[in-house]
CSV table of C-alpha atoms and ligand atoms in Angstrom, one decimal:
chain,number,residue,atom,x,y,z
Q,477,MET,CA,-32.2,-4.3,13.4
Q,478,PRO,CA,-33.6,-6.1,10.3
Q,479,PRO,CA,-31.5,-5.7,7.2
Q,480,ARG,CA,-32.6,-3.2,4.5
Q,481,PHE,CA,-32.0,-3.8,0.9
Q,482,VAL,CA,-31.9,-1.5,-2.2
Q,483,PRO,CA,-31.7,-2.4,-5.9
Q,484,LEU,CA,-28.1,-2.8,-7.0
Q,485,PRO,CA,-26.9,0.8,-7.7
Q,486,GLY,CA,-24.5,1.8,-10.3
Q,487,TYR,CA,-23.8,-1.6,-11.9
Q,488,GLU,CA,-22.6,-1.2,-15.5
Q,489,ARG,CA,-23.1,-4.1,-17.9
Q,490,TYR,CA,-21.0,-4.2,-21.1
Q,491,PRO,CA,-21.4,-6.2,-24.4
Q,492,GLU,CA,-19.0,-9.1,-24.4
Q,493,PRO,CA,-16.5,-7.6,-26.8
Q,494,GLU,CA,-16.3,-4.4,-24.7
Q,495,MET,CA,-16.0,-6.5,-21.6
Q,496,LEU,CA,-13.0,-8.3,-23.1
Q,497,ARG,CA,-11.4,-5.1,-24.3
Q,498,ARG,CA,-11.8,-3.5,-20.8
Q,499,ALA,CA,-10.5,-6.6,-19.0
Q,500,ALA,CA,-7.5,-6.8,-21.4
Q,501,GLU,CA,-6.7,-3.1,-21.1
Q,502,PHE,CA,-6.9,-3.2,-17.3
Q,503,ARG,CA,-4.6,-6.2,-17.2
Q,504,ALA,CA,-2.1,-4.6,-19.5
Q,505,ALA,CA,-2.2,-1.4,-17.5
Q,506,LEU,CA,-1.5,-3.1,-14.2
Q,507,ASP,CA,1.1,-5.3,-15.8
Q,508,ARG,CA,3.1,-2.1,-16.5
Q,509,ARG,CA,3.2,-1.3,-12.8
Q,510,ARG,CA,6.6,-1.4,-11.1
Q,511,SER,CA,7.7,-0.9,-7.6
Q,512,VAL,CA,9.9,2.2,-7.8
Q,513,ARG,CA,12.6,3.4,-5.3
Q,514,HIS,CA,13.9,6.4,-7.3
Q,515,PHE,CA,11.5,9.3,-6.9
Q,516,SER,CA,11.4,12.9,-8.2
Q,517,ASP,CA,10.7,15.6,-5.5
Q,518,ARG,CA,8.1,17.2,-7.8
Q,519,PRO,CA,4.9,17.9,-5.9
Q,520,VAL,CA,1.9,15.8,-6.8
Q,521,PRO,CA,-1.7,17.2,-6.9
Q,522,ALA,CA,-3.5,16.8,-3.6
Q,523,GLU,CA,-6.8,15.9,-5.3
Q,524,VAL,CA,-5.1,12.9,-7.1
Q,525,ILE,CA,-4.0,11.5,-3.8
Q,526,GLU,CA,-7.5,12.1,-2.4
Q,527,HIS,CA,-9.1,10.2,-5.3
Q,528,CYS,CA,-6.7,7.3,-4.9
Q,529,LEU,CA,-7.5,7.1,-1.1
Q,530,GLY,CA,-11.2,7.3,-2.0
Q,531,ALA,CA,-10.8,4.4,-4.3
Q,532,ALA,CA,-9.0,2.4,-1.5
Q,533,CYS,CA,-11.8,3.2,0.9
Q,534,SER,CA,-14.3,1.6,-1.4
Q,535,SER,CA,-12.7,-1.8,-0.6
Q,536,PRO,CA,-14.8,-4.6,0.8
Q,537,SER,CA,-14.1,-5.4,4.4
Q,538,GLY,CA,-15.1,-7.8,7.2
Q,539,ALA,CA,-18.7,-7.0,8.2
Q,540,ASN,CA,-18.1,-3.6,6.3
Q,541,LEU,CA,-16.3,-2.3,9.3
Q,542,GLN,CA,-13.5,-0.7,7.2
Q,543,PRO,CA,-10.7,-1.4,9.6
Q,544,TRP,CA,-8.1,0.9,8.0
Q,545,HIS,CA,-6.7,4.3,8.4
Q,546,PHE,CA,-4.5,6.2,6.0
Q,547,VAL,CA,-2.2,9.0,7.1
Q,548,VAL,CA,-0.9,11.3,4.3
Q,549,VAL,CA,2.5,12.8,5.1
Q,550,ARG,CA,3.7,15.8,3.2
Q,551,ASP,CA,5.6,17.7,6.1
Q,552,PRO,CA,9.3,17.5,5.3
Q,553,THR,CA,10.2,17.4,9.0
Q,554,ILE,CA,8.0,14.4,9.6
Q,555,LYS,CA,9.4,12.6,6.5
Q,556,THR,CA,12.9,13.2,7.9
Q,557,ARG,CA,11.9,11.7,11.2
Q,558,ILE,CA,10.3,8.6,9.5
Q,559,ARG,CA,13.4,8.1,7.3
Q,560,ALA,CA,15.7,8.3,10.3
Q,561,ALA,CA,13.6,5.8,12.3
Q,562,ALA,CA,13.1,3.5,9.3
Q,563,GLU,CA,16.9,3.4,8.5
Q,564,ALA,CA,17.7,2.6,12.1
Q,565,GLU,CA,15.4,-0.4,11.9
Q,566,GLU,CA,16.9,-1.4,8.5
Q,567,ARG,CA,20.4,-1.2,9.8
Q,568,ASP,CA,19.4,-3.7,12.5
Q,569,PHE,CA,17.7,-5.8,9.9
Q,570,TYR,CA,20.5,-6.0,7.3
Q,571,GLU,CA,23.3,-6.1,9.8
Q,572,ARG,CA,22.0,-8.4,12.5
Q,573,ARG,CA,18.4,-9.8,12.3
Q,574,ALA,CA,18.1,-10.9,8.6
Q,575,PRO,CA,19.0,-14.6,8.1
Q,576,PRO,CA,21.3,-15.3,5.1
Q,577,GLU,CA,18.5,-17.0,3.2
Q,578,TRP,CA,16.4,-13.7,3.4
Q,579,LEU,CA,19.4,-11.6,2.3
Q,580,GLU,CA,19.8,-13.9,-0.6
Q,581,ALA,CA,16.2,-13.6,-1.7
Q,582,LEU,CA,16.5,-9.8,-1.5
Q,583,ALA,CA,19.8,-9.7,-3.5
Q,584,PRO,CA,18.2,-9.3,-6.9
Q,585,LEU,CA,16.3,-6.2,-5.7
Q,586,GLY,CA,19.5,-4.4,-4.7
Q,587,THR,CA,17.9,-2.9,-1.5
Q,588,ASP,CA,20.0,-1.8,1.4
Q,589,THR,CA,19.7,0.3,4.6
Q,590,GLU,CA,19.5,3.6,2.8
Q,591,LYS,CA,16.0,4.9,2.2
Q,592,PRO,CA,16.3,8.3,0.6
Q,593,PHE,CA,12.9,7.9,-1.0
Q,594,LEU,CA,11.3,8.5,2.4
Q,595,GLU,CA,12.4,12.1,2.1
Q,596,THR,CA,12.5,12.6,-1.7
Q,597,ALA,CA,9.0,11.3,-2.5
Q,598,PRO,CA,6.6,14.3,-2.0
Q,599,VAL,CA,4.0,12.1,-0.3
Q,600,LEU,CA,4.2,9.2,2.1
Q,601,ILE,CA,1.0,7.3,2.8
Q,602,ALA,CA,1.1,5.3,6.1
Q,603,ILE,CA,-1.5,2.6,6.1
Q,604,PHE,CA,-2.8,1.4,9.5
Q,605,ALA,CA,-4.9,-1.6,10.4
Q,606,GLN,CA,-7.4,-1.0,13.2
Q,607,ILE,CA,-7.3,-4.2,15.2
Q,608,HIS,CA,-10.5,-3.1,16.9
Q,609,GLY,CA,-12.8,-0.2,16.5
Q,610,TYR,CA,-15.1,1.8,18.8
Q,611,THR,CA,-18.9,2.2,18.9
Q,612,PRO,CA,-20.3,5.7,18.8
Q,613,GLU,CA,-20.6,5.4,22.5
Q,614,GLY,CA,-16.9,4.6,22.8
Q,615,ALA,CA,-17.2,0.9,23.7
Q,616,ARG,CA,-14.7,-1.5,22.1
Q,617,LEU,CA,-15.9,-2.9,18.8
Q,618,LYS,CA,-14.6,-6.2,17.4
Q,619,HIS,CA,-13.2,-6.0,13.8
Q,620,TYR,CA,-13.1,-9.0,11.5
Q,621,TYR,CA,-10.6,-10.2,8.8
Q,622,VAL,CA,-8.6,-7.1,9.5
Q,623,HIS,CA,-5.5,-8.2,7.5
Q,624,GLU,CA,-7.4,-9.3,4.5
Q,625,SER,CA,-9.5,-6.1,4.5
Q,626,VAL,CA,-6.5,-3.8,4.8
Q,627,GLY,CA,-4.6,-5.9,2.3
Q,628,ILE,CA,-7.4,-5.5,-0.3
Q,629,ALA,CA,-7.7,-1.8,0.3
Q,630,SER,CA,-4.0,-1.4,0.0
Q,631,GLY,CA,-4.0,-3.2,-3.4
Q,632,MET,CA,-6.8,-1.0,-4.6
Q,633,LEU,CA,-4.8,2.0,-3.4
Q,634,ILE,CA,-1.6,0.9,-5.2
Q,635,SER,CA,-3.7,0.2,-8.4
Q,636,ALA,CA,-5.2,3.7,-8.2
Q,637,ILE,CA,-1.9,5.3,-7.7
Q,638,HIS,CA,-0.5,3.5,-10.7
Q,639,LEU,CA,-3.5,4.2,-13.0
Q,640,SER,CA,-3.2,7.9,-12.1
Q,641,GLY,CA,0.3,7.9,-13.5
Q,642,LEU,CA,2.2,8.0,-10.3
Q,643,VAL,CA,4.6,5.5,-8.8
Q,644,THR,CA,4.9,3.9,-5.4
Q,645,LEU,CA,6.6,1.2,-3.3
Q,646,THR,CA,5.2,-1.2,-0.8
Q,647,HIS,CA,7.7,-0.4,1.9
Q,648,THR,CA,7.7,-2.4,5.1
Q,649,PRO,CA,10.5,-1.4,7.5
Q,650,ALA,CA,10.1,-4.1,10.3
Q,651,PRO,CA,9.2,-3.4,13.0
Q,652,MET,CA,7.2,-0.2,12.1
Q,653,LYS,CA,6.0,0.7,15.5
Q,654,PHE,CA,7.9,4.0,15.2
Q,655,LEU,CA,5.1,5.1,12.7
Q,656,CYS,CA,2.5,4.9,15.6
Q,657,GLU,CA,4.6,7.2,17.7
Q,658,ILE,CA,5.7,9.7,15.0
Q,659,LEU,CA,2.2,10.0,13.6
Q,660,GLU,CA,0.6,9.8,17.1
Q,661,ARG,CA,-1.9,7.0,16.2
Q,662,PRO,CA,-4.4,5.6,18.7
Q,663,GLU,CA,-3.8,2.3,20.6
Q,664,ASN,CA,-6.1,0.3,18.3
Q,665,GLU,CA,-4.0,0.9,15.2
Q,666,ARG,CA,-1.0,-1.1,13.9
Q,667,PRO,CA,1.2,0.0,11.0
Q,668,TYR,CA,0.6,-2.0,7.9
Q,669,LEU,CA,2.4,-0.5,5.0
Q,670,LEU,CA,4.3,2.7,4.2
Q,671,LEU,CA,3.9,3.9,0.6
Q,672,PRO,CA,6.1,6.6,-0.8
Q,673,VAL,CA,4.2,8.2,-3.7
Q,674,GLY,CA,5.2,10.5,-6.4
Q,675,TYR,CA,6.7,10.8,-9.9
Q,676,PRO,CA,9.7,8.6,-10.8
Q,677,ALA,CA,13.0,10.4,-11.0
Q,678,ASP,CA,14.1,11.2,-14.6
Q,679,ASP,CA,16.8,8.6,-14.3
Q,680,ALA,CA,14.7,6.1,-12.3
Q,681,GLU,CA,15.8,2.5,-12.6
Q,682,VAL,CA,14.1,-0.8,-11.4
Q,683,PRO,CA,15.6,-4.2,-10.9
Q,684,ASP,CA,15.7,-6.4,-14.0
Q,685,ILE,CA,13.3,-9.0,-12.6
Q,686,SER,CA,10.2,-10.6,-14.1
Q,687,ARG,CA,6.9,-12.0,-13.1
Q,688,ARG,CA,6.2,-15.7,-12.8
Q,689,PRO,CA,4.5,-17.1,-16.0
Q,690,PHE,CA,0.7,-16.9,-15.8
Q,691,ASP,CA,0.1,-20.7,-15.9
Q,692,ARG,CA,2.2,-21.1,-12.8
Q,693,ASN,CA,0.0,-18.6,-10.9
Q,694,VAL,CA,-3.3,-19.8,-12.0
Q,695,THR,CA,-5.0,-23.2,-12.2
Q,696,PHE,CA,-8.4,-23.8,-13.9
Q,697,VAL,CA,-10.4,-26.8,-13.0
R,1382,IYR,N1,12.5,-4.0,4.8
R,1382,IYR,C1,13.8,-4.1,4.1
R,1382,IYR,C2,14.0,-5.4,3.5
R,1382,IYR,C3,13.1,-5.8,2.4
R,1382,IYR,C4,12.3,-7.0,2.6
R,1382,IYR,C5,11.5,-7.5,1.6
R,1382,IYR,I1,10.5,-9.2,1.9
R,1382,IYR,C6,11.5,-6.8,0.4
R,1382,IYR,O1,10.7,-7.3,-0.6
R,1382,IYR,C7,12.3,-5.7,0.2
R,1382,IYR,C8,13.1,-5.2,1.2
R,1382,IYR,C9,14.0,-2.9,3.1
R,1382,IYR,O2,13.0,-2.2,2.8
R,1382,IYR,O3,15.1,-2.8,2.5
């Protein structure tokens, strides 16, 4: 099939001072994001979560094959099962598998085997990577740059959640295979991230850590 093209739709061009203001505002807004582990159980509007997921689904992807799937969990029984399975993995991680070096790297975060946020947060978003897809006829369809694509979509989701005024955490109990079983996902999907989403608890605290200075992150040539 020959490619078809349309004029670039929806592009918005700004005068440079406005461009600068928008870029600086976006940067300042994202710089206020923190990974939060203390959640309120206050419900969040379903439409907000839908918009955030819509934003994530606008992500670029390899050959535009959109190799992701998002499962929104609100059911308390399922959240309880996820917490139990995640904590079982975490106990194995903290008590047996984690090398001392890794535990040392985690020490400033103060994390441990207890994951109450998996039950307290009103919403869990489980992100799955589709290692392959299916054609409309049901044949196996190769996916490209799966991890890059799902990673970019996850970043856009996290940004959307933050800009909506909610908080989240990029949680990665390892291994996360239990998510496929509990959420009954098809064989072409692998768990990628688990995001508890909600309002922060009134007394929420975060680790006293900082980001690397900008000039150590970026080089201009
Ligand atoms: N999955 C564990 C350990 C953990 C690992 C990393 I790398 C972190 O940045 C944070 C935690 C846990 O969730 O506690």
